[in-house]
Amino acid sequence: QQPVQSPQAVILREGEDAVINCSSSKALYSVHWYRQKHGEAPVFLMILLKGGEQKGHEKISASFNEKKQQSSLYLTASQLSYSGTYFCGTAPTPDSNYQLIWGAGTKLIIKP
Amino acid sequence: NAGVTQTPKFRILKIGQSMTLQCAQDMNHNYMYWYRQDPGMGLKLIYYSVGAGITDKGEVPNGYNVSRSTTEDFPLRLELAAPSQTSVYFCASSQSRISSNYGYTFGSGTRLTVV
């Protein structure tokens, strides 16, 4: 089952915050986050592993609630460079890297 | 540090023609993948490989074939191209086991148009 991302799209002004959610109907071992800029390949941001950890990457951080089977990506004080489509990918076990299931993506537009 | 190299970057094919999309990685990854991405959509897995000599179908394998004779190379073959195969194709590779620091590495993509 494809994880559900919300919202589908969001438009922000530079400096505003955004939250992107990724929910699965199945038990998860890991949630993976990628950003894809227009016309480019997806780029790896971070992986959250089972255990409810929170990770950070510059002003982008994420959390993983394994009980709720949900992850959230937080973009703080957004910059123009944050524009793009954000995809989550989910995996059920540590050995299931080849079974990554991708969400449909959340398009983020940052305006000056 | 090349990562994942895809060729060609662009290609126009006529209906019924065949072609091979090349993909090579230099990170000694066991796992490799082929995805297609239609405009405004997400990634759909075509084929994947967990090691040399081992390949398996993904979500949308019809009309495509793959081979994996070496760890480094994972070419995708399109036979009898159809307009429905117009898309952007991404090759990717990864480690076998999920770790908190390493995700998929994608190639820069091949934009294919079938006319």
Coordinates of C-alpha atoms in Angstrom, one line a residue:
Chain A
Q1 CA 0.0 0.0 0.0
Q2 CA 1.4 3.4 -1.0
P3 CA 1.9 5.7 1.9
V4 CA -0.3 8.8 1.9
Q5 CA 1.4 12.2 1.8
S6 CA -0.3 15.3 2.9
P7 CA -0.8 18.0 1.9
Q8 CA -0.5 17.4 -1.9
A9 CA 0.8 20.9 -2.4
V10 CA 1.7 23.9 -0.3
I11 CA 2.6 27.5 -1.1
L12 CA 4.6 29.5 1.4
R13 CA 6.4 32.8 1.7
E14 CA 10.1 32.7 2.4
G15 CA 10.7 32.4 6.1
E16 CA 7.5 30.5 6.9
D17 CA 7.4 27.0 8.3
A18 CA 5.9 23.9 6.7
V19 CA 5.0 20.4 7.8
I20 CA 4.7 17.4 5.4
N21 CA 3.2 14.2 6.6
C22 CA 3.6 10.6 5.4
S23 CA 1.2 7.9 6.7
S24 CA 1.2 4.2 6.2
S25 CA -1.4 1.6 6.8
K26 CA 1.3 -1.0 7.5
A27 CA 3.9 -1.4 10.2
L28 CA 7.1 0.3 9.3
Y29 CA 10.8 -0.1 10.0
S30 CA 11.9 3.0 8.3
V31 CA 10.7 6.2 6.5
H32 CA 12.9 7.8 3.9
W33 CA 12.6 11.4 2.7
Y34 CA 13.8 12.8 -0.6
R35 CA 13.5 16.2 -2.4
Q36 CA 13.2 16.5 -6.1
K37 CA 13.7 19.9 -7.8
H38 CA 12.0 20.4 -11.2
G39 CA 13.8 18.6 -13.9
E40 CA 16.3 16.9 -11.6
A41 CA 16.7 13.6 -9.9
P42 CA 15.4 13.0 -6.3
V43 CA 18.0 13.7 -3.7
F44 CA 18.3 11.9 -0.4
L45 CA 17.5 14.0 2.7
M46 CA 17.3 11.6 5.7
I47 CA 16.1 8.2 7.0
L48 CA 14.1 7.7 10.2
L49 CA 14.4 4.3 11.7
K50 CA 12.0 2.5 14.1
G51 CA 12.4 4.0 17.5
G52 CA 10.6 7.3 17.2
E53 CA 13.8 9.3 16.7
Q54 CA 13.9 12.8 15.3
K55 CA 16.6 13.8 12.9
G56 CA 17.7 17.1 11.6
H57 CA 19.4 18.4 8.4
E58 CA 20.1 22.1 8.4
K59 CA 16.6 23.6 9.0
I60 CA 14.9 20.5 7.9
S61 CA 14.0 17.9 10.5
A62 CA 11.8 14.9 10.7
S63 CA 10.1 12.6 13.2
F64 CA 8.8 9.1 13.1
N65 CA 6.0 7.8 15.2
E66 CA 6.1 4.0 14.7
K67 CA 2.9 3.4 16.6
K68 CA 1.0 5.7 14.4
Q69 CA 3.0 4.5 11.4
Q70 CA 3.5 8.1 10.5
S71 CA 6.4 10.5 9.8
S72 CA 6.5 14.2 9.5
L73 CA 9.0 16.4 7.8
Y74 CA 9.5 19.9 9.2
L75 CA 10.9 22.8 7.2
T76 CA 11.7 25.7 9.4
A77 CA 12.1 29.3 8.2
S78 CA 11.8 28.1 4.6
Q79 CA 14.3 29.3 2.0
L80 CA 13.7 29.6 -1.8
S81 CA 16.0 26.6 -2.2
Y82 CA 13.5 24.4 -0.4
S83 CA 11.1 24.5 -3.3
G84 CA 10.5 21.2 -4.9
T85 CA 8.5 18.0 -4.5
Y86 CA 9.1 16.0 -1.4
F87 CA 8.7 12.2 -1.5
C88 CA 8.5 9.8 1.4
G89 CA 9.4 6.1 1.0
T90 CA 8.6 3.4 3.5
A91 CA 10.1 0.0 4.2
P92 CA 8.8 -2.7 6.5
T93 CA 12.0 -4.4 7.7
P94 CA 15.7 -3.7 7.9
D95 CA 16.4 -5.9 4.9
S96 CA 13.7 -4.5 2.7
N97 CA 15.7 -1.7 1.1
Y98 CA 14.6 -3.0 -2.3
Q99 CA 11.0 -2.9 -1.3
L100 CA 10.8 0.9 -0.7
I101 CA 7.2 2.1 -1.4
W102 CA 7.0 5.7 -2.4
G103 CA 4.3 8.3 -1.6
A104 CA 2.9 10.4 -4.4
G105 CA 4.8 13.5 -3.3
T106 CA 4.1 16.9 -1.8
K107 CA 4.8 19.9 -4.0
L108 CA 6.3 22.8 -2.0
I109 CA 6.5 26.3 -3.6
I110 CA 8.4 29.0 -1.7
K111 CA 7.7 32.6 -2.8
P112 CA 10.0 35.6 -2.0
Chain B
N1 CA 32.9 10.7 -7.3
A2 CA 30.6 9.8 -10.2
G3 CA 27.8 7.9 -8.2
V4 CA 25.2 6.7 -10.7
T5 CA 25.7 7.5 -14.4
Q6 CA 22.9 7.3 -16.9
T7 CA 23.0 7.7 -20.6
P8 CA 21.6 9.1 -22.8
K9 CA 20.1 12.2 -21.1
F10 CA 17.5 12.7 -23.9
R11 CA 16.2 10.4 -26.6
I12 CA 13.4 10.5 -29.2
L13 CA 12.2 7.1 -30.5
K14 CA 9.8 6.2 -33.2
I15 CA 7.0 3.8 -32.4
G16 CA 8.3 0.2 -32.7
Q17 CA 11.9 1.1 -32.3
S18 CA 14.1 -0.4 -29.5
M19 CA 16.8 1.1 -27.3
T20 CA 18.9 0.4 -24.2
L21 CA 19.2 2.9 -21.4
Q22 CA 22.5 2.5 -19.7
C23 CA 23.2 2.8 -16.0
A24 CA 26.4 2.4 -14.1
Q25 CA 27.3 2.9 -10.5
D26 CA 30.8 3.0 -8.8
M27 CA 29.7 2.7 -5.2
N28 CA 29.8 -1.1 -5.1
H29 CA 26.1 -1.2 -4.3
N30 CA 24.4 -4.5 -4.5
Y31 CA 20.9 -3.1 -5.1
M32 CA 20.0 -1.3 -8.3
Y33 CA 16.6 0.0 -9.6
W34 CA 14.9 1.4 -12.6
Y35 CA 12.0 3.8 -12.1
R36 CA 9.9 5.8 -14.5
Q37 CA 8.3 9.1 -13.6
D38 CA 5.5 10.6 -15.6
P39 CA 4.8 14.3 -15.5
G40 CA 3.7 15.5 -12.1
M41 CA 3.6 12.0 -10.7
G42 CA 5.6 9.9 -8.3
L43 CA 8.1 7.1 -9.0
K44 CA 7.0 3.8 -10.3
L45 CA 9.4 0.8 -10.0
I46 CA 10.0 -1.0 -13.3
Y47 CA 12.7 -3.6 -12.4
Y48 CA 15.2 -4.0 -9.6
S49 CA 18.3 -6.2 -8.9
V50 CA 19.7 -7.3 -5.6
G51 CA 23.0 -8.5 -7.1
A52 CA 24.8 -9.6 -10.3
G53 CA 22.6 -12.1 -12.1
I54 CA 19.5 -11.5 -10.0
T55 CA 16.7 -9.3 -11.3
D56 CA 13.0 -9.1 -10.5
K57 CA 9.9 -7.2 -11.7
G58 CA 8.6 -4.1 -10.1
E59 CA 5.2 -2.5 -10.4
V60 CA 5.3 -1.7 -14.2
P61 CA 7.6 -4.1 -16.0
N62 CA 5.6 -4.7 -19.2
G63 CA 7.5 -3.6 -22.3
Y64 CA 10.9 -3.6 -20.6
N65 CA 13.7 -6.0 -19.9
V66 CA 16.8 -5.8 -17.8
S67 CA 20.0 -7.7 -17.2
R68 CA 22.7 -7.5 -14.5
S69 CA 25.9 -9.2 -15.5
T70 CA 28.1 -7.1 -13.2
T71 CA 27.7 -5.2 -9.9
E72 CA 28.3 -1.9 -11.7
D73 CA 26.0 -2.1 -14.7
F74 CA 22.2 -2.4 -14.9
P75 CA 20.9 -1.6 -18.4
L76 CA 17.2 -1.2 -19.2
R77 CA 16.0 -2.4 -22.6
L78 CA 12.9 -1.1 -24.3
E79 CA 11.5 -3.3 -27.0
L80 CA 8.9 -2.1 -29.5
A81 CA 8.6 1.4 -28.1
A82 CA 5.1 2.7 -27.6
P83 CA 3.8 6.3 -26.8
S84 CA 2.9 5.1 -23.3
Q85 CA 6.6 4.7 -22.6
T86 CA 7.2 8.4 -22.9
S87 CA 8.5 9.3 -19.5
V88 CA 11.6 10.2 -17.5
Y89 CA 13.6 7.2 -16.4
F90 CA 15.7 7.1 -13.3
C91 CA 18.3 4.5 -12.4
A92 CA 19.2 4.3 -8.7
S93 CA 21.4 2.2 -6.4
S94 CA 21.5 1.5 -2.7
Q95 CA 23.2 -0.5 0.0
S96 CA 21.5 -3.9 0.8
R97 CA 20.6 -3.1 4.3
I98 CA 18.8 0.1 5.4
S99 CA 21.0 2.4 7.5
S100 CA 20.2 5.7 8.9
N101 CA 22.8 7.6 6.9
Y102 CA 22.6 6.2 3.4
G103 CA 19.6 6.3 1.0
Y104 CA 19.2 5.7 -2.6
T105 CA 21.5 7.5 -5.1
F106 CA 19.8 8.4 -8.3
G107 CA 21.2 9.0 -11.7
S108 CA 20.3 12.3 -13.5
G109 CA 17.6 10.7 -15.6
T110 CA 16.8 9.9 -19.2
R111 CA 14.0 11.9 -20.8
L112 CA 12.4 9.6 -23.4
T113 CA 9.8 10.6 -26.0
V114 CA 8.2 8.1 -28.2
V115 CA 6.5 9.5 -31.3

